[in-house]
mmCIF file with all atom_site columns, C-alpha atoms in Angstrom:
data_model
loop_
_atom_site.group_PDB
_atom_site.id
_atom_site.type_symbol
_atom_site.label_atom_id
_atom_site.label_alt_id
_atom_site.label_comp_id
_atom_site.label_asym_id
_atom_site.label_entity_id
_atom_site.label_seq_id
_atom_site.pdbx_PDB_ins_code
_atom_site.Cartn_x
_atom_site.Cartn_y
_atom_site.Cartn_z
_atom_site.occupancy
_atom_site.B_iso_or_equiv
_atom_site.pdbx_formal_charge
_atom_site.auth_seq_id
_atom_site.auth_comp_id
_atom_site.auth_asym_id
_atom_site.auth_atom_id
_atom_site.pdbx_PDB_model_num
ATOM 1   C CA . UNK A 1 1   ? 133.488 119.391 127.396 1.00 69.00 ? 1   UNK A CA 1
ATOM 2   C CA . UNK A 1 2   ? 133.495 122.339 125.040 1.00 87.00 ? 2   UNK A CA 1
ATOM 3   C CA . UNK A 1 3   ? 131.441 123.293 122.005 1.00 92.00 ? 3   UNK A CA 1
ATOM 4   C CA . UNK A 1 4   ? 133.024 125.517 119.394 1.00 93.00 ? 4   UNK A CA 1
ATOM 5   C CA . UNK A 1 5   ? 131.227 127.079 116.449 1.00 94.00 ? 5   UNK A CA 1
ATOM 6   C CA . UNK A 1 6   ? 133.206 128.370 113.469 1.00 93.00 ? 6   UNK A CA 1
ATOM 7   C CA . UNK A 1 7   ? 132.795 129.333 109.816 1.00 91.00 ? 7   UNK A CA 1
ATOM 8   C CA . UNK A 1 8   ? 129.903 131.737 110.383 1.00 92.00 ? 8   UNK A CA 1
ATOM 9   C CA . UNK A 1 9   ? 127.959 129.277 112.522 1.00 92.00 ? 9   UNK A CA 1
ATOM 10  C CA . UNK A 1 10  ? 128.246 126.318 110.150 1.00 95.00 ? 10  UNK A CA 1
ATOM 11  C CA . UNK A 1 11  ? 131.041 124.169 111.640 1.00 96.00 ? 11  UNK A CA 1
ATOM 12  C CA . UNK A 1 12  ? 130.329 122.581 115.022 1.00 96.00 ? 12  UNK A CA 1
ATOM 13  C CA . UNK A 1 13  ? 132.962 120.807 117.105 1.00 96.00 ? 13  UNK A CA 1
ATOM 14  C CA . UNK A 1 14  ? 132.381 119.125 120.445 1.00 95.00 ? 14  UNK A CA 1
ATOM 15  C CA . UNK A 1 15  ? 135.512 118.260 122.421 1.00 94.00 ? 15  UNK A CA 1
ATOM 16  C CA . UNK A 1 16  ? 135.617 116.013 125.475 1.00 91.00 ? 16  UNK A CA 1
ATOM 17  C CA . UNK A 1 17  ? 138.751 115.082 127.384 1.00 91.00 ? 17  UNK A CA 1
ATOM 18  C CA . UNK A 1 18  ? 139.587 112.366 124.842 1.00 96.00 ? 18  UNK A CA 1
ATOM 19  C CA . UNK A 1 19  ? 137.219 112.661 121.860 1.00 97.00 ? 19  UNK A CA 1
ATOM 20  C CA . UNK A 1 20  ? 136.065 115.038 119.138 1.00 96.00 ? 20  UNK A CA 1
ATOM 21  C CA . UNK A 1 21  ? 132.709 115.107 117.339 1.00 96.00 ? 21  UNK A CA 1
ATOM 22  C CA . UNK A 1 22  ? 132.370 117.397 114.323 1.00 97.00 ? 22  UNK A CA 1
ATOM 23  C CA . UNK A 1 23  ? 129.586 118.305 111.911 1.00 96.00 ? 23  UNK A CA 1
ATOM 24  C CA . UNK A 1 24  ? 129.139 120.886 109.163 1.00 96.00 ? 24  UNK A CA 1
ATOM 25  C CA . UNK A 1 25  ? 126.121 122.638 107.688 1.00 96.00 ? 25  UNK A CA 1
ATOM 26  C CA . UNK A 1 26  ? 127.099 122.690 103.999 1.00 94.00 ? 26  UNK A CA 1
ATOM 27  C CA . UNK A 1 27  ? 126.211 125.210 101.286 1.00 93.00 ? 27  UNK A CA 1
ATOM 28  C CA . UNK A 1 28  ? 122.819 123.503 100.796 1.00 93.00 ? 28  UNK A CA 1
ATOM 29  C CA . UNK A 1 29  ? 122.045 123.615 104.563 1.00 94.00 ? 29  UNK A CA 1
ATOM 30  C CA . UNK A 1 30  ? 122.404 119.836 104.862 1.00 93.00 ? 30  UNK A CA 1
ATOM 31  C CA . UNK A 1 31  ? 123.978 118.863 108.184 1.00 94.00 ? 31  UNK A CA 1
ATOM 32  C CA . UNK A 1 32  ? 126.899 116.547 107.429 1.00 94.00 ? 32  UNK A CA 1
ATOM 33  C CA . UNK A 1 33  ? 128.844 114.339 109.817 1.00 94.00 ? 33  UNK A CA 1
ATOM 34  C CA . UNK A 1 34  ? 132.577 114.997 109.556 1.00 95.00 ? 34  UNK A CA 1
ATOM 35  C CA . UNK A 1 35  ? 134.334 113.192 112.376 1.00 96.00 ? 35  UNK A CA 1
ATOM 36  C CA . UNK A 1 36  ? 133.979 111.248 115.603 1.00 96.00 ? 36  UNK A CA 1
ATOM 37  C CA . UNK A 1 37  ? 136.970 109.694 117.308 1.00 96.00 ? 37  UNK A CA 1
ATOM 38  C CA . UNK A 1 38  ? 140.151 110.512 119.167 1.00 96.00 ? 38  UNK A CA 1
ATOM 39  C CA . UNK A 1 39  ? 140.497 114.136 120.152 1.00 96.00 ? 39  UNK A CA 1
ATOM 40  C CA . UNK A 1 40  ? 141.584 116.057 117.080 1.00 93.00 ? 40  UNK A CA 1
ATOM 41  C CA . UNK A 1 41  ? 142.045 119.664 116.031 1.00 92.00 ? 41  UNK A CA 1
ATOM 42  C CA . UNK A 1 42  ? 141.149 121.346 112.744 1.00 92.00 ? 42  UNK A CA 1
ATOM 43  C CA . UNK A 1 43  ? 138.303 120.819 110.311 1.00 92.00 ? 43  UNK A CA 1
ATOM 44  C CA . UNK A 1 44  ? 137.471 117.376 108.943 1.00 91.00 ? 44  UNK A CA 1
ATOM 45  C CA . UNK A 1 45  ? 135.791 118.639 105.756 1.00 90.00 ? 45  UNK A CA 1
ATOM 46  C CA . UNK A 1 46  ? 138.698 117.231 103.743 1.00 88.00 ? 46  UNK A CA 1
ATOM 47  C CA . UNK A 1 47  ? 137.098 113.819 104.391 1.00 87.00 ? 47  UNK A CA 1
ATOM 48  C CA . UNK A 1 48  ? 134.116 114.708 102.178 1.00 88.00 ? 48  UNK A CA 1
ATOM 49  C CA . UNK A 1 49  ? 134.394 113.329 98.658  1.00 84.00 ? 49  UNK A CA 1
ATOM 50  C CA . UNK A 1 50  ? 132.506 114.554 95.638  1.00 84.00 ? 50  UNK A CA 1
ATOM 51  C CA . UNK A 1 51  ? 132.122 112.474 92.479  1.00 83.00 ? 51  UNK A CA 1
ATOM 52  C CA . UNK A 1 52  ? 129.514 112.011 89.763  1.00 82.00 ? 52  UNK A CA 1
ATOM 53  C CA . UNK A 1 53  ? 127.191 109.208 90.816  1.00 72.00 ? 53  UNK A CA 1
ATOM 54  C CA . UNK A 1 54  ? 125.059 109.023 87.680  1.00 73.00 ? 54  UNK A CA 1
ATOM 55  C CA . UNK A 1 55  ? 122.553 106.605 89.200  1.00 72.00 ? 55  UNK A CA 1
ATOM 56  C CA . UNK A 1 56  ? 121.871 108.799 92.285  1.00 74.00 ? 56  UNK A CA 1
ATOM 57  C CA . UNK A 1 57  ? 119.577 111.780 92.268  1.00 74.00 ? 57  UNK A CA 1
ATOM 58  C CA . UNK A 1 58  ? 120.536 115.314 93.212  1.00 77.00 ? 58  UNK A CA 1
ATOM 59  C CA . UNK A 1 59  ? 118.662 117.672 95.469  1.00 78.00 ? 59  UNK A CA 1
ATOM 60  C CA . UNK A 1 60  ? 117.013 120.552 93.651  1.00 80.00 ? 60  UNK A CA 1
ATOM 61  C CA . UNK A 1 61  ? 119.408 123.074 95.209  1.00 85.00 ? 61  UNK A CA 1
ATOM 62  C CA . UNK A 1 62  ? 122.418 121.370 93.588  1.00 83.00 ? 62  UNK A CA 1
ATOM 63  C CA . UNK A 1 63  ? 121.146 122.218 90.118  1.00 82.00 ? 63  UNK A CA 1
ATOM 64  C CA . UNK A 1 64  ? 123.282 120.496 87.494  1.00 82.00 ? 64  UNK A CA 1
ATOM 65  C CA . UNK A 1 65  ? 126.096 119.667 89.938  1.00 83.00 ? 65  UNK A CA 1
ATOM 66  C CA . UNK A 1 66  ? 126.250 115.870 89.485  1.00 82.00 ? 66  UNK A CA 1
ATOM 67  C CA . UNK A 1 67  ? 128.848 115.550 92.265  1.00 84.00 ? 67  UNK A CA 1
ATOM 68  C CA . UNK A 1 68  ? 126.332 116.351 95.029  1.00 83.00 ? 68  UNK A CA 1
ATOM 69  C CA . UNK A 1 69  ? 124.059 113.459 95.958  1.00 83.00 ? 69  UNK A CA 1
ATOM 70  C CA . UNK A 1 70  ? 122.526 112.835 99.387  1.00 82.00 ? 70  UNK A CA 1
ATOM 71  C CA . UNK A 1 71  ? 122.834 109.139 98.606  1.00 81.00 ? 71  UNK A CA 1
ATOM 72  C CA . UNK A 1 72  ? 126.591 109.485 99.200  1.00 83.00 ? 72  UNK A CA 1
ATOM 73  C CA . UNK A 1 73  ? 126.857 112.361 101.678 1.00 86.00 ? 73  UNK A CA 1
ATOM 74  C CA . UNK A 1 74  ? 127.498 111.489 105.355 1.00 90.00 ? 74  UNK A CA 1
ATOM 75  C CA . UNK A 1 75  ? 124.349 113.128 106.696 1.00 89.00 ? 75  UNK A CA 1
ATOM 76  C CA . UNK A 1 76  ? 123.864 113.599 110.431 1.00 91.00 ? 76  UNK A CA 1
ATOM 77  C CA . UNK A 1 77  ? 120.163 112.737 110.217 1.00 88.00 ? 77  UNK A CA 1
ATOM 78  C CA . UNK A 1 78  ? 119.105 111.179 106.892 1.00 85.00 ? 78  UNK A CA 1
ATOM 79  C CA . UNK A 1 79  ? 115.398 111.137 105.981 1.00 83.00 ? 79  UNK A CA 1
ATOM 80  C CA . UNK A 1 80  ? 113.311 109.057 103.616 1.00 79.00 ? 80  UNK A CA 1
ATOM 81  C CA . UNK A 1 81  ? 112.175 110.690 100.395 1.00 74.00 ? 81  UNK A CA 1
ATOM 82  C CA . UNK A 1 82  ? 115.114 113.098 100.204 1.00 73.00 ? 82  UNK A CA 1
ATOM 83  C CA . UNK A 1 83  ? 117.133 111.288 97.545  1.00 72.00 ? 83  UNK A CA 1
ATOM 84  C CA . UNK A 1 84  ? 119.118 109.193 100.011 1.00 75.00 ? 84  UNK A CA 1
ATOM 85  C CA . UNK A 1 85  ? 118.285 105.550 99.321  1.00 76.00 ? 85  UNK A CA 1
ATOM 86  C CA . UNK A 1 86  ? 120.120 104.180 102.349 1.00 78.00 ? 86  UNK A CA 1
ATOM 87  C CA . UNK A 1 87  ? 118.286 103.360 105.586 1.00 82.00 ? 87  UNK A CA 1
ATOM 88  C CA . UNK A 1 88  ? 116.834 106.599 106.978 1.00 84.00 ? 88  UNK A CA 1
ATOM 89  C CA . UNK A 1 89  ? 116.998 107.776 110.587 1.00 85.00 ? 89  UNK A CA 1
ATOM 90  C CA . UNK A 1 90  ? 113.412 109.006 110.337 1.00 86.00 ? 90  UNK A CA 1
ATOM 91  C CA . UNK A 1 91  ? 110.407 108.270 108.145 1.00 86.00 ? 91  UNK A CA 1
ATOM 92  C CA . UNK A 1 92  ? 107.564 110.775 108.011 1.00 87.00 ? 92  UNK A CA 1
ATOM 93  C CA . UNK A 1 93  ? 104.399 110.156 106.020 1.00 88.00 ? 93  UNK A CA 1
ATOM 94  C CA . UNK A 1 94  ? 101.519 112.505 105.232 1.00 89.00 ? 94  UNK A CA 1
ATOM 95  C CA . UNK A 1 95  ? 97.834  111.544 105.459 1.00 93.00 ? 95  UNK A CA 1
ATOM 96  C CA . UNK A 1 96  ? 98.044  109.919 102.008 1.00 94.00 ? 96  UNK A CA 1
ATOM 97  C CA . UNK A 1 97  ? 100.957 107.724 103.084 1.00 89.00 ? 97  UNK A CA 1
ATOM 98  C CA . UNK A 1 98  ? 103.539 109.616 101.026 1.00 87.00 ? 98  UNK A CA 1
ATOM 99  C CA . UNK A 1 99  ? 106.911 109.528 102.735 1.00 83.00 ? 99  UNK A CA 1
ATOM 100 C CA . UNK A 1 100 ? 108.987 112.644 102.311 1.00 83.00 ? 100 UNK A CA 1
ATOM 101 C CA . UNK A 1 101 ? 111.034 114.832 104.601 1.00 84.00 ? 101 UNK A CA 1
ATOM 102 C CA . UNK A 1 102 ? 113.705 117.429 103.861 1.00 86.00 ? 102 UNK A CA 1
ATOM 103 C CA . UNK A 1 103 ? 115.435 118.485 107.076 1.00 88.00 ? 103 UNK A CA 1
ATOM 104 C CA . UNK A 1 104 ? 117.772 121.464 106.642 1.00 91.00 ? 104 UNK A CA 1
ATOM 105 C CA . UNK A 1 105 ? 119.986 123.428 109.016 1.00 94.00 ? 105 UNK A CA 1
ATOM 106 C CA . UNK A 1 106 ? 118.401 126.657 110.181 1.00 95.00 ? 106 UNK A CA 1
ATOM 107 C CA . UNK A 1 107 ? 120.140 128.000 113.291 1.00 95.00 ? 107 UNK A CA 1
ATOM 108 C CA . UNK A 1 108 ? 121.925 127.109 116.497 1.00 94.00 ? 108 UNK A CA 1
ATOM 109 C CA . UNK A 1 109 ? 122.212 128.235 120.096 1.00 93.00 ? 109 UNK A CA 1
ATOM 110 C CA . UNK A 1 110 ? 124.948 127.385 122.611 1.00 91.00 ? 110 UNK A CA 1
ATOM 111 C CA . UNK A 1 111 ? 123.801 127.542 126.226 1.00 85.00 ? 111 UNK A CA 1
ATOM 112 C CA . UNK A 1 112 ? 125.822 127.274 129.435 1.00 83.00 ? 112 UNK A CA 1
ATOM 113 C CA . UNK A 1 113 ? 124.470 124.561 131.687 1.00 80.00 ? 113 UNK A CA 1
ATOM 114 C CA . UNK A 1 114 ? 122.093 121.728 130.967 1.00 79.00 ? 114 UNK A CA 1
ATOM 115 C CA . UNK A 1 115 ? 118.331 121.849 130.626 1.00 78.00 ? 115 UNK A CA 1
ATOM 116 C CA . UNK A 1 116 ? 116.221 119.204 132.334 1.00 76.00 ? 116 UNK A CA 1
ATOM 117 C CA . UNK A 1 117 ? 114.404 116.401 130.567 1.00 79.00 ? 117 UNK A CA 1
ATOM 118 C CA . UNK A 1 118 ? 111.485 115.522 132.864 1.00 86.00 ? 118 UNK A CA 1
ATOM 119 C CA . UNK A 1 119 ? 110.828 111.788 132.932 1.00 89.00 ? 119 UNK A CA 1
ATOM 120 C CA . UNK A 1 120 ? 113.831 110.974 130.737 1.00 85.00 ? 120 UNK A CA 1
ATOM 121 C CA . UNK A 1 121 ? 117.338 109.851 131.646 1.00 82.00 ? 121 UNK A CA 1
ATOM 122 C CA . UNK A 1 122 ? 119.922 112.568 131.240 1.00 76.00 ? 122 UNK A CA 1
ATOM 123 C CA . UNK A 1 123 ? 123.527 113.486 131.914 1.00 72.00 ? 123 UNK A CA 1
ATOM 124 C CA . UNK A 1 124 ? 124.109 114.787 135.428 1.00 69.00 ? 124 UNK A CA 1
ATOM 125 C CA . UNK A 1 125 ? 125.379 118.343 135.922 1.00 71.00 ? 125 UNK A CA 1
ATOM 126 C CA . UNK A 1 126 ? 125.313 119.961 139.351 1.00 69.00 ? 126 UNK A CA 1
ATOM 127 C CA . UNK A 1 127 ? 125.805 123.593 138.287 1.00 68.00 ? 127 UNK A CA 1
ATOM 128 C CA . UNK A 1 128 ? 125.829 125.629 135.071 1.00 62.00 ? 128 UNK A CA 1
ATOM 129 C CA . UNK A 1 129 ? 129.630 125.666 134.785 1.00 71.00 ? 129 UNK A CA 1
ATOM 130 C CA . UNK A 1 130 ? 129.810 121.880 134.406 1.00 76.00 ? 130 UNK A CA 1
ATOM 131 C CA . UNK A 1 131 ? 128.024 121.609 131.084 1.00 81.00 ? 131 UNK A CA 1
ATOM 132 C CA . UNK A 1 132 ? 127.447 123.327 127.748 1.00 83.00 ? 132 UNK A CA 1
ATOM 133 C CA . UNK A 1 133 ? 124.407 122.574 125.606 1.00 84.00 ? 133 UNK A CA 1
#
């Protein structure tokens, strides 16, 4: 397995022997899913489509760009209250019961080896050269 990071730390590709998983932190720091499937080379950002969806809200950062709506973007981890009206991966509520969360990409770190997860099932790796995290 290998992890490659390109485009100034914004394009992440994980290759296994037979598969590729790819995600992109876009210009608004939203982590978007690009591709998962047969091993592939190159960037899958051509799969993203932008169109005016007049009935869907825009994030503040998009300004008057009507072609950017989280309701249609393939987010890696969609949240409730962010303008995406599909089923969220996480719902967070404050003490008043207001649900809102705006997860954005901040940074990354690629580490040789695998850290342990005490008490949780995990992938087996005997030495640091067998895995990349």
